[in-house]
Coordinates of C-alpha atoms in Angstrom, one line a residue:
Chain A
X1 CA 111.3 83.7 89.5
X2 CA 114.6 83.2 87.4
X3 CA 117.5 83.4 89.4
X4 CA 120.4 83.3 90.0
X5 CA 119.6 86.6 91.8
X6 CA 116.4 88.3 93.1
X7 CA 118.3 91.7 93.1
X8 CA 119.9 91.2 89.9
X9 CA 118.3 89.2 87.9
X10 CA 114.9 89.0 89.0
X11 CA 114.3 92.9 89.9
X12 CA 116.4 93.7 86.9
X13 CA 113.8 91.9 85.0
X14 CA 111.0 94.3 86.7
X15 CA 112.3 97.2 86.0
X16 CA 112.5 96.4 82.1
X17 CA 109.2 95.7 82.6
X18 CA 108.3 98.6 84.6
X19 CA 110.0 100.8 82.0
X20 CA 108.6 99.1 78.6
X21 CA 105.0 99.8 80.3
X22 CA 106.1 103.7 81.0
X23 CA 106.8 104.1 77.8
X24 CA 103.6 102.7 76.5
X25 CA 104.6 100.9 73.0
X26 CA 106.7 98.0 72.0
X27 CA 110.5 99.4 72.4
X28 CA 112.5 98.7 69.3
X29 CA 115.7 100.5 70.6
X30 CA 117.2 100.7 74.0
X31 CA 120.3 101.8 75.3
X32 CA 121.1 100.7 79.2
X33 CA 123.7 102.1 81.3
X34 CA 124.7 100.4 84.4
X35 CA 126.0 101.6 87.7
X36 CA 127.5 100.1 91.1
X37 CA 127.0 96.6 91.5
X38 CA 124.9 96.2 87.9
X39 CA 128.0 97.2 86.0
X40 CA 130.5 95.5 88.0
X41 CA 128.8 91.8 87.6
X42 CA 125.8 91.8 85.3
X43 CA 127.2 89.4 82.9
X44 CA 127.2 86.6 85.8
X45 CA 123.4 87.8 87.2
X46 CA 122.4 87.6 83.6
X47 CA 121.6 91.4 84.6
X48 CA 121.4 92.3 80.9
X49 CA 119.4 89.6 80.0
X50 CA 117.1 90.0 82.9
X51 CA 116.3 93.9 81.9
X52 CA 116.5 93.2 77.9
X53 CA 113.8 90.3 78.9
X54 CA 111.4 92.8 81.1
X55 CA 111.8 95.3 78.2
X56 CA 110.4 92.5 76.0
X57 CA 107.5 92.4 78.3
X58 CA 108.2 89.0 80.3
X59 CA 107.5 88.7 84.0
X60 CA 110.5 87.9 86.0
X61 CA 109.5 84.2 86.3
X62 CA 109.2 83.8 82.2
X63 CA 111.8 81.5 81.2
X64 CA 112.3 82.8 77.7
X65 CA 114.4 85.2 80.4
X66 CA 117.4 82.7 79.8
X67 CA 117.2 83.8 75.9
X68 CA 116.0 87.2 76.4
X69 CA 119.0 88.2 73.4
X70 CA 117.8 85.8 70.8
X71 CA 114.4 86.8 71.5
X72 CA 115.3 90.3 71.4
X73 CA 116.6 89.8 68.1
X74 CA 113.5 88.0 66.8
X75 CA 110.9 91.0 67.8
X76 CA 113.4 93.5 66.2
X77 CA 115.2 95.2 69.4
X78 CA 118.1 96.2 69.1
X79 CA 120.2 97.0 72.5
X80 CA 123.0 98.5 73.6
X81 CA 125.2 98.2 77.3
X82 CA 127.1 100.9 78.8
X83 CA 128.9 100.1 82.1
X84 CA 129.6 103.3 84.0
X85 CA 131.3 104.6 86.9
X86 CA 129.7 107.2 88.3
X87 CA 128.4 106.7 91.6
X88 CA 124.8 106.5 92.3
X89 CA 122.8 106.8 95.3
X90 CA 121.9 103.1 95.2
X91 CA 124.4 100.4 93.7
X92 CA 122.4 98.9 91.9
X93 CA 121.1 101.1 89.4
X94 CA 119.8 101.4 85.6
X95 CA 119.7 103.9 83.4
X96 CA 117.1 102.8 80.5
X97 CA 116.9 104.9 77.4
X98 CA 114.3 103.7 75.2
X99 CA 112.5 104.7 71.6
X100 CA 109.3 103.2 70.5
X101 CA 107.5 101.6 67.6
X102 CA 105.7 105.4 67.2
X103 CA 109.5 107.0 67.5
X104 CA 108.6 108.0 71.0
X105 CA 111.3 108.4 73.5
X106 CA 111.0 108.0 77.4
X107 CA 114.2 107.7 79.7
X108 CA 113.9 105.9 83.1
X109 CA 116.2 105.3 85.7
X110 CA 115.2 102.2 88.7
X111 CA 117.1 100.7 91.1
X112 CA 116.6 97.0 92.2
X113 CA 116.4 97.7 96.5
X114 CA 116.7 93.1 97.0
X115 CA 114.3 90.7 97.2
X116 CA 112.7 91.4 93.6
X117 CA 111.4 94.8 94.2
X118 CA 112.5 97.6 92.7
X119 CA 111.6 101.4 92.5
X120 CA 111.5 103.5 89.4
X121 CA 113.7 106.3 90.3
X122 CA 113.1 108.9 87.9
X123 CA 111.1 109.3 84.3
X124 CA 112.6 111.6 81.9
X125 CA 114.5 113.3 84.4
X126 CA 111.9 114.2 87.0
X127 CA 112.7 112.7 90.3
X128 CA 109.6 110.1 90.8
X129 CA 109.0 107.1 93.0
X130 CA 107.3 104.4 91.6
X131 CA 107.3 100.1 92.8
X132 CA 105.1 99.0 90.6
X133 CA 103.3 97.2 93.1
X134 CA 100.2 99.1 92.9
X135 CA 97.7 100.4 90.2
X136 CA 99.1 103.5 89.5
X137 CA 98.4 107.0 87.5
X138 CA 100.4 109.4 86.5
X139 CA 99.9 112.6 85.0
X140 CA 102.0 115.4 83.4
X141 CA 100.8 118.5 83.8
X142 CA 101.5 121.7 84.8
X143 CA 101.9 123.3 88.1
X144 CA 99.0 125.7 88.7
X145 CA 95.8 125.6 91.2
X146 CA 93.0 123.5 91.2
X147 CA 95.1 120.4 89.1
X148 CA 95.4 118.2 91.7
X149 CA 91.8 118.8 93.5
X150 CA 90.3 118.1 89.8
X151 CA 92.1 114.9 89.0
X152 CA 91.5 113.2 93.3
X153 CA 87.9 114.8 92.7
X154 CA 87.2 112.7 89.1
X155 CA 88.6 109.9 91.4
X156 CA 86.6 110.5 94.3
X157 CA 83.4 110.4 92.3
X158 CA 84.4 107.4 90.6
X159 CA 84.9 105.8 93.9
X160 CA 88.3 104.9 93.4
X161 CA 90.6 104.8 97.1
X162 CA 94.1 106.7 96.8
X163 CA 96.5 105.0 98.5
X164 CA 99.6 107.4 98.0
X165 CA 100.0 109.9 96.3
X166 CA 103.0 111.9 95.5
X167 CA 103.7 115.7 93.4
X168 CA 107.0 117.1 91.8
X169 CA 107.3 119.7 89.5
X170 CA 110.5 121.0 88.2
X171 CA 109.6 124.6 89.2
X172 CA 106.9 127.0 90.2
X173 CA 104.1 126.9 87.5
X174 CA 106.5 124.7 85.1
X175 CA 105.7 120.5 84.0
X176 CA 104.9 118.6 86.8
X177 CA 104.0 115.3 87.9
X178 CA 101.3 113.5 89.9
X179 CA 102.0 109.9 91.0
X180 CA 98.6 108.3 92.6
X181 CA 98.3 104.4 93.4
X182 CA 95.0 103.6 93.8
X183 CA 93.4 100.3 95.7
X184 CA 91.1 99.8 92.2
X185 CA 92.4 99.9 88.4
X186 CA 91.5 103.4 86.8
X187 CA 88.9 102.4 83.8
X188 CA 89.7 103.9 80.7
X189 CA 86.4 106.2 80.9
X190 CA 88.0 107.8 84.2
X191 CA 91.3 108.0 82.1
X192 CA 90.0 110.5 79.6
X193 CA 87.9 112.8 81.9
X194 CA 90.6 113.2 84.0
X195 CA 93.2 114.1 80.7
X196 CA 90.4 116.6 79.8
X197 CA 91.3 118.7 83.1
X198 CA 93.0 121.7 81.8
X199 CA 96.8 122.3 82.6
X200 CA 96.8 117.9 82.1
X201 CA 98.9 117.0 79.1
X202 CA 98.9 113.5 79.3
X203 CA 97.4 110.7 82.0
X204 CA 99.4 106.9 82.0
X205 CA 98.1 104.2 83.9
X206 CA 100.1 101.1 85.2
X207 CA 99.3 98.0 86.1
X208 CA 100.8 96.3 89.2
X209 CA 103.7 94.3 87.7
Chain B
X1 CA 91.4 90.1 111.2
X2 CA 94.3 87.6 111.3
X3 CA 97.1 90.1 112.7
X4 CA 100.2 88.6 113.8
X5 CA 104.0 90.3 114.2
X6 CA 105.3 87.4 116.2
X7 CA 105.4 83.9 116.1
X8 CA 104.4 84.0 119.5
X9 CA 101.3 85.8 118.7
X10 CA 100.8 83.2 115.9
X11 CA 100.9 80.5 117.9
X12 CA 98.4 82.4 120.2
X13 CA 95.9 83.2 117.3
X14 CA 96.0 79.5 116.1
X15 CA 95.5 78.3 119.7
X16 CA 92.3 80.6 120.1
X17 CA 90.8 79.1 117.1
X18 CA 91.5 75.8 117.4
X19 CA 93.5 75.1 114.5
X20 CA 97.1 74.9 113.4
X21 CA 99.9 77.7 112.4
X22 CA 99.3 77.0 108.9
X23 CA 95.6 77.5 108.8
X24 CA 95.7 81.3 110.5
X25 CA 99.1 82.2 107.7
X26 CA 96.3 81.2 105.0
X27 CA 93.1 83.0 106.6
X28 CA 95.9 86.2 107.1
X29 CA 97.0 86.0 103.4
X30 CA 93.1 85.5 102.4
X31 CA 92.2 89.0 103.9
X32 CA 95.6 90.9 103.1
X33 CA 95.6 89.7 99.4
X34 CA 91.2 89.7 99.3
X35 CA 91.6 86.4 97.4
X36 CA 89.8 83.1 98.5
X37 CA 91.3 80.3 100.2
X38 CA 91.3 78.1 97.5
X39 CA 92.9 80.4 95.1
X40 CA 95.8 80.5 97.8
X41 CA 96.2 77.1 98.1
X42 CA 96.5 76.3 94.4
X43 CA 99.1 79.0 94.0
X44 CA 101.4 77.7 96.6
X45 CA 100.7 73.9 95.5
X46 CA 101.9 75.4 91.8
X47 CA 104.7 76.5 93.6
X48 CA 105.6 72.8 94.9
X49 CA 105.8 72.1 91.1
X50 CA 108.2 74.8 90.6
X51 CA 110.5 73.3 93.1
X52 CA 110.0 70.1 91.5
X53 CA 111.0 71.7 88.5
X54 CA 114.1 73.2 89.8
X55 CA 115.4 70.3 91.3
X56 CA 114.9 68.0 88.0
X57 CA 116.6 71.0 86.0
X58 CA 119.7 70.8 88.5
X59 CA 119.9 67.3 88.5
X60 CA 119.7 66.6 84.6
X61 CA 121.8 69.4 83.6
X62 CA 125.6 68.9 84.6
X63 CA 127.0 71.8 82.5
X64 CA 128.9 74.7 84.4
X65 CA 127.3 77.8 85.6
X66 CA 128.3 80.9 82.8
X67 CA 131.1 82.3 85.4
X68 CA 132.3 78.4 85.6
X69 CA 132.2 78.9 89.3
X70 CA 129.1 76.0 89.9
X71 CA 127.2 73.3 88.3
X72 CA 127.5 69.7 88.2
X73 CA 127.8 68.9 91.7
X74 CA 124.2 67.7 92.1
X75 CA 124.6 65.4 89.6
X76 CA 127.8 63.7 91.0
X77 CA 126.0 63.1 94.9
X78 CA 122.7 61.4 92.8
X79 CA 125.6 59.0 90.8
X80 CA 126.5 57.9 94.2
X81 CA 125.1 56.3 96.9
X82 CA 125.3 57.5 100.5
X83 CA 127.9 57.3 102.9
X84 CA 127.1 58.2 105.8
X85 CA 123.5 60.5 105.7
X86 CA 120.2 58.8 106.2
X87 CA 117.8 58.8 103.0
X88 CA 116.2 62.0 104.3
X89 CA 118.8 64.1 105.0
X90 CA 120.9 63.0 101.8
X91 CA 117.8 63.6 99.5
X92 CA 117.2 67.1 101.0
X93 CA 120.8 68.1 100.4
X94 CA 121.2 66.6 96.8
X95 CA 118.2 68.4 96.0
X96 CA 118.9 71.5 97.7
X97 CA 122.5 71.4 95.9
X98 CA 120.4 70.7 92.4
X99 CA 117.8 73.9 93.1
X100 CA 121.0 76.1 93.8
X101 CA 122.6 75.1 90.7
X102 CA 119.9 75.3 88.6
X103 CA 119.5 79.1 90.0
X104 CA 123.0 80.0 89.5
X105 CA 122.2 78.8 85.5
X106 CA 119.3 81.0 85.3
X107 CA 116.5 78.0 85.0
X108 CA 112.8 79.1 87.1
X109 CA 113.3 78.9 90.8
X110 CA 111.2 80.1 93.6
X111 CA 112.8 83.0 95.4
X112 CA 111.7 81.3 99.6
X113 CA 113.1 84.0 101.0
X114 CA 115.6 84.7 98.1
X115 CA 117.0 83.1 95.2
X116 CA 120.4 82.7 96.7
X117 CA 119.0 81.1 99.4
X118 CA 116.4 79.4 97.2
X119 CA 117.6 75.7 97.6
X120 CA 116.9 75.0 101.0
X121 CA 113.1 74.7 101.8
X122 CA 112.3 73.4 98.6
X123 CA 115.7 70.4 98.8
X124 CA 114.4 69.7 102.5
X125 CA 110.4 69.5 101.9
X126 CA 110.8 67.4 98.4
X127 CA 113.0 64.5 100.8
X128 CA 110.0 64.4 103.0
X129 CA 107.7 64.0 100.4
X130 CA 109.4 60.7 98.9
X131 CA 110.6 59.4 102.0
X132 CA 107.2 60.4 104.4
X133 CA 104.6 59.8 101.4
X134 CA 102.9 63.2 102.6
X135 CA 100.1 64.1 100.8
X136 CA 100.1 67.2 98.2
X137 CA 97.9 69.0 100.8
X138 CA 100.2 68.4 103.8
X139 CA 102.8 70.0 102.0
X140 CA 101.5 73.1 100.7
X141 CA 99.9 74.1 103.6
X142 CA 103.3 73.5 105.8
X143 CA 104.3 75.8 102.9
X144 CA 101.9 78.1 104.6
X145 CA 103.5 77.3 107.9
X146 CA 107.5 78.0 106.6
X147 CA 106.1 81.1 104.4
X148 CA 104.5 82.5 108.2
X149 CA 107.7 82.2 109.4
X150 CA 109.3 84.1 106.9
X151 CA 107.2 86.8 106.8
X152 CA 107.8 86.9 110.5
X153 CA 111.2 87.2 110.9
X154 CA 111.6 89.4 107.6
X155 CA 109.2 92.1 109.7
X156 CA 111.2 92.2 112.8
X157 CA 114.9 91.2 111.1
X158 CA 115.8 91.1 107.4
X159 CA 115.8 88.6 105.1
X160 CA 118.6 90.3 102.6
X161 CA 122.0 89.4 102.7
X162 CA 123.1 93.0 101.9
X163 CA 121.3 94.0 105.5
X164 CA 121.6 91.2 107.7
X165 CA 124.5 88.8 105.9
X166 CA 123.9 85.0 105.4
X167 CA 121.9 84.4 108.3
X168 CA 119.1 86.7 106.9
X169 CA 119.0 84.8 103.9
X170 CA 120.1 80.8 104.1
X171 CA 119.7 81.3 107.7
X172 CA 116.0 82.2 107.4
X173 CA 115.5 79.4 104.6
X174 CA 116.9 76.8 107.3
X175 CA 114.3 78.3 109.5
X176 CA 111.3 77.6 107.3
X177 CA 112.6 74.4 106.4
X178 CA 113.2 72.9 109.8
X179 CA 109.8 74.3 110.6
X180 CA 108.1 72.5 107.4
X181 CA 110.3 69.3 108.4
X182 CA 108.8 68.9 111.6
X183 CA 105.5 69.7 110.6
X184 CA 105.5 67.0 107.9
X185 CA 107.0 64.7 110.2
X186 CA 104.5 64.8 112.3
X187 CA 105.5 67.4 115.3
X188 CA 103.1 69.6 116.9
X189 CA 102.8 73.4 116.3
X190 CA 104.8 74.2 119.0
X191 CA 107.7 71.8 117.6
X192 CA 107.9 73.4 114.2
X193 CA 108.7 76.4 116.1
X194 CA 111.1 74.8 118.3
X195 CA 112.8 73.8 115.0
X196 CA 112.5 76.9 113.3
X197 CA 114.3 78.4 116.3
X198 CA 117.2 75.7 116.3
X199 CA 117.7 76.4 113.1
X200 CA 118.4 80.1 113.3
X201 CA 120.3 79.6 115.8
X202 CA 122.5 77.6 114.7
X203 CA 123.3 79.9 111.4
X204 CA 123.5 83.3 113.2
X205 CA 126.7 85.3 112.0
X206 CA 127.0 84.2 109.0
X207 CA 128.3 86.4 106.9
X208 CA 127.4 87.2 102.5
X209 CA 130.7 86.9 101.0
X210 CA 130.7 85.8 97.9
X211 CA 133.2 85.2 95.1
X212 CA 133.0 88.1 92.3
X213 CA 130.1 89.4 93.9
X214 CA 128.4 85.8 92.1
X215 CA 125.5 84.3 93.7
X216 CA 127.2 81.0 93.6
X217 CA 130.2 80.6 96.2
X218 CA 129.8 80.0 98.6
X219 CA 126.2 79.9 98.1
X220 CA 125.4 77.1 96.5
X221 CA 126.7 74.0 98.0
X222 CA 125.6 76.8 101.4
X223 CA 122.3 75.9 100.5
X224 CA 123.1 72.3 100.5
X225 CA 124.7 72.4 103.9
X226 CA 121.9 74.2 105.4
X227 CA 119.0 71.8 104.3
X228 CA 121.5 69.0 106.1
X229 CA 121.3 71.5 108.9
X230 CA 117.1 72.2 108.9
X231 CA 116.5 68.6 108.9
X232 CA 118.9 68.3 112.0
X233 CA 116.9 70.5 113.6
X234 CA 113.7 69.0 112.9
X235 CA 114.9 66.0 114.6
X236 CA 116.2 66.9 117.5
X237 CA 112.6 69.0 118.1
X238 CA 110.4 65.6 117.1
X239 CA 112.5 64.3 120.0
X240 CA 111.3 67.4 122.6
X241 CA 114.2 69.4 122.5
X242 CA 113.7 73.2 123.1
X243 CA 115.6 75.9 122.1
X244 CA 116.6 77.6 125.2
X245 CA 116.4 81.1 123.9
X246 CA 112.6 81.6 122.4
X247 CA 112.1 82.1 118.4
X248 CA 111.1 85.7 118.6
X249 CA 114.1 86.5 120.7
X250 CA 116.4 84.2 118.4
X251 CA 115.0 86.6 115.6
X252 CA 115.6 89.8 117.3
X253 CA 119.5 88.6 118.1
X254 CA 119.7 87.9 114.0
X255 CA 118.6 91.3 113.7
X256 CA 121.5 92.5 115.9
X257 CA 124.1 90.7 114.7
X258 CA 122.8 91.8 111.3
X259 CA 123.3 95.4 112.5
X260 CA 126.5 95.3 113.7
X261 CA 128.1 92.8 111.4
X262 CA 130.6 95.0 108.8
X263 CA 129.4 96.4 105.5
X264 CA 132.3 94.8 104.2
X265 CA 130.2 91.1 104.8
X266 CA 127.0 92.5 103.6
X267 CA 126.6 91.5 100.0
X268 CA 129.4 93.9 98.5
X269 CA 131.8 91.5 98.6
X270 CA 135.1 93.2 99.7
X271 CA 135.6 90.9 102.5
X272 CA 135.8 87.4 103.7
X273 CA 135.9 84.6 100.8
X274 CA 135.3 87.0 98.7
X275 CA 139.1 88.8 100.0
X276 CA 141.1 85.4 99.4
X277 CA 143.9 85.0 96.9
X278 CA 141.5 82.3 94.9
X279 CA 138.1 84.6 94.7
X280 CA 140.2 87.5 93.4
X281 CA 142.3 86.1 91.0
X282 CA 139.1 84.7 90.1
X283 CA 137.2 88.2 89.8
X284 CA 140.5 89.2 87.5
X285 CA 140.0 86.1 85.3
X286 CA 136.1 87.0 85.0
X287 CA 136.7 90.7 84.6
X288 CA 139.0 90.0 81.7
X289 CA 136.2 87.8 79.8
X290 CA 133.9 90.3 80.3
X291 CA 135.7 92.9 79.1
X292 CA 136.3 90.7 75.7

């Protein structure tokens, strides 16, 4: 990896990743606000190069990392910082507001936990838990009966092993989510039948990082 | 199945087969990760070229750091010759010092356990390379054998500074190393754990302090102390010492001492070093250039 930290530099780098890959296009505009430890010394963990470089799409061993800004200039980025002091529940914490090539916007916040992993915290402001150390699929849908037995079902008969899953919704029969990781990458076939359940809106896959 | 949660039970497994520590670590990884053998072993050999990397990026690069805290010290022990350490031990801790520095400026590194830490095993195993003409082989499968050990003692301690201080992170490096050392040295099994356990030992309590909340004092020329250290320990195992407290239970006390050591010496840096006059007219100075 690129050090000079696996919390901050390396882990920051994962969860630009992380995020670029939730929101599902090139990002050509992103606004970061940092918390705790991230605000108070990114600039010597090369913090905001490190997410700036995952946002990019490099792994957290690429060592374009060093350059991320000049590089982010050449692919037509354009960034901003905020340092903040509000207090999160981990102190080392990003808030990553991003638009896409399409005009698509998707707001994540992760949290680098040491060592180079990281969780995704929450994804346009539903609480979520995501590592990015599994395949994953999410869904948004909404909360009614029979979603969730339909989706593990199209799964099931595909052959495909869960190996956690997780549901939040905001409330009773409003948007929800479905996080499942899954042993096996979900084909693109299994993709679309399981976006054609009713109540689905939309189905992302992720790779692990 | 390949379980182990001990190095105890390691050492078990690998004596029921009839091979070496390093052998059952690769067969584990084989089934955990469902990837072959050989596929393991050329991803940890590319890793020796990473440290190779590291340590010629540290060495050729004498600029400062971006904070101005590190950077150029490597360079100033390879312009002179030793003093007083043998060819070993100086090589492992010029090279160690080079890896660190070449981390604190961002260049590729390989995190073993943590970049802070990151110095140590590769500094310690690229002296015995030179100086013991081991083979490529040799040395990534004692990478096997120090990444065992890691694995171990992050399972049933911590290998992050902001849980366990220093000693989960350097300390755990020295503990690999030492381990590799006597391995590629020569020692038995048996003495690489002896090593390993010398090694932690001989760290415990130490405490993550550093200046600004900066991976780079005291960590850097840290790492350079402790590969001194891991080769230490090496030799006085080669030679039949024993540790008198076993490595699992030398792991268990870094886990309590971890435990009870202040928050304040965890990684947040509001204590220790990171509390003297110098560090915090330092993090003033820094503040003020970031905020420019």
């Amino acid at each position: 990896m690129i050090g000079p930290s696996s919390s901050h530099t390396a882990g920051a780098a994962r969860i630009g990743l992380l995020a670029r890959r939730i929101l599902g296009e090139v990002p050509v505009e992103a606004t970061i606000t940092l918390y705790g430890s991230f605000a108070k010394t990114y600039k010597g963990h090369g913090t905001d190069r490190a997410l700036i470089a995952g946002l990019l799409g490099y792994s957290a061993d690429d060592a374009r990392l060093r350059e991320a800004f000049s590089h982010a200039r050449l692919e037509g980025l354009s960034f901003s910082f905020v340092r903040s002091e509000e207090e999160t529940a981990h102190p080392n914490t990003a808030r990553i507001a991003m638009r896409g090539t399409s005009g698509k916007r998707t707001e994540v916040v992760g949290v680098s936990l040491g060592g180079g992993r990281i969780e995704i915290r929450e994804i346009d402001g539903f609480p979520v838990e995501l590592n990015g150390e599994e395949h994953t699929l999410i869904t948004l849908h909404r909360d009614q009966p029979g979603v969730i037995a339909r989706t593990t079902a199209i799964l099931s008969a595909a052959e495909i092993n869960i190996s956690t899953m997780r549901v939040f919704r905001r409330a009773k029969h409003a948007n929800a989510v479905m996080l499942i990781s899954t042993d096996l990458p979900v084909a693109e076939d299994i993709v679309e039948s399981i976006e054609s359940v009713p109540a689905i809106e939309c189905v992302l896959t992720l790779e692990p990082l | 199945m390949y379980e182990y949660r001990t190095l105890k039970e390691l050492l078990e497994q690998a004596k029921s087969h009839g091979v070496r520590l390093h052998h059952i670590a690769l067969r584990r990884e084989a089934e955990v990760s469902e990837e072959s053998e050989a596929h393991l072993l050329k991803k940890m050999e590319a890793r020796i070229e990473v440290f190779r990397e590291s340590i010629e990026a540290g060495l050729h690069d004498a600029a400062p750091s971006r904070s101005g805290l590190t950077g150029g010290d490597a360079v100033k022990l390879a312009r002179k010759k030793a003093t007083l350490l043998g060819p070993i031990a100086r090589k492992a801790q010029m090279y160690a010092l080079a890896t660190s520095e070449a981390n604190a400026k961002m260049f590729r590194i390989v995190a073993c356990p943590t970049a802070g830490a990151c110095g140590i095993v590769p500094g310690v195993m690229a002296a015995l390379i030179e100086e013991k003409h081991v083979s490529r082989e040799a040395a990534t499968l004692a990478l096997f054998t120090g990444s065992a050990i890691g694995e171990v003692i992050a399972r049933n301690a911590s290998i992050a500074g902001a849980v366990g201080g220093c000693q989960a992170e350097c300390g755990t490096a020295a503990a690999m190393a030492a381990a590799i050392a006597t391995e590629l040295a020569g020692g038995t099994d048996e003495e690489s754990l002896e090593a390993m356990a010398l090694a932690l030992k001989n760290t415990l309590g130490l405490t993550c302090d550093p200046v600004a909340g900066l991976v780079e004092v005291p960590c850097v020329k840290r790492n350079a102390a402790l590969a001194v250290l891991a080769v230490g320990a090496a030799e006085m195992a080669l030679a039949g010492i024993k540790s008198f407290i076993p490595p699992d239970e030398v792991i268990a006390a870094m886990s309590a001492i971890g435990r009870a050591m202040p928050v304040s010496l965890k990684e947040t840096s509001e204590g220790g070093l990171a509390k003297t006059p110098t560090a915090q007219a330092t993090q003033r100075r820094l503040q003020q250039e970031m905020n420019q």
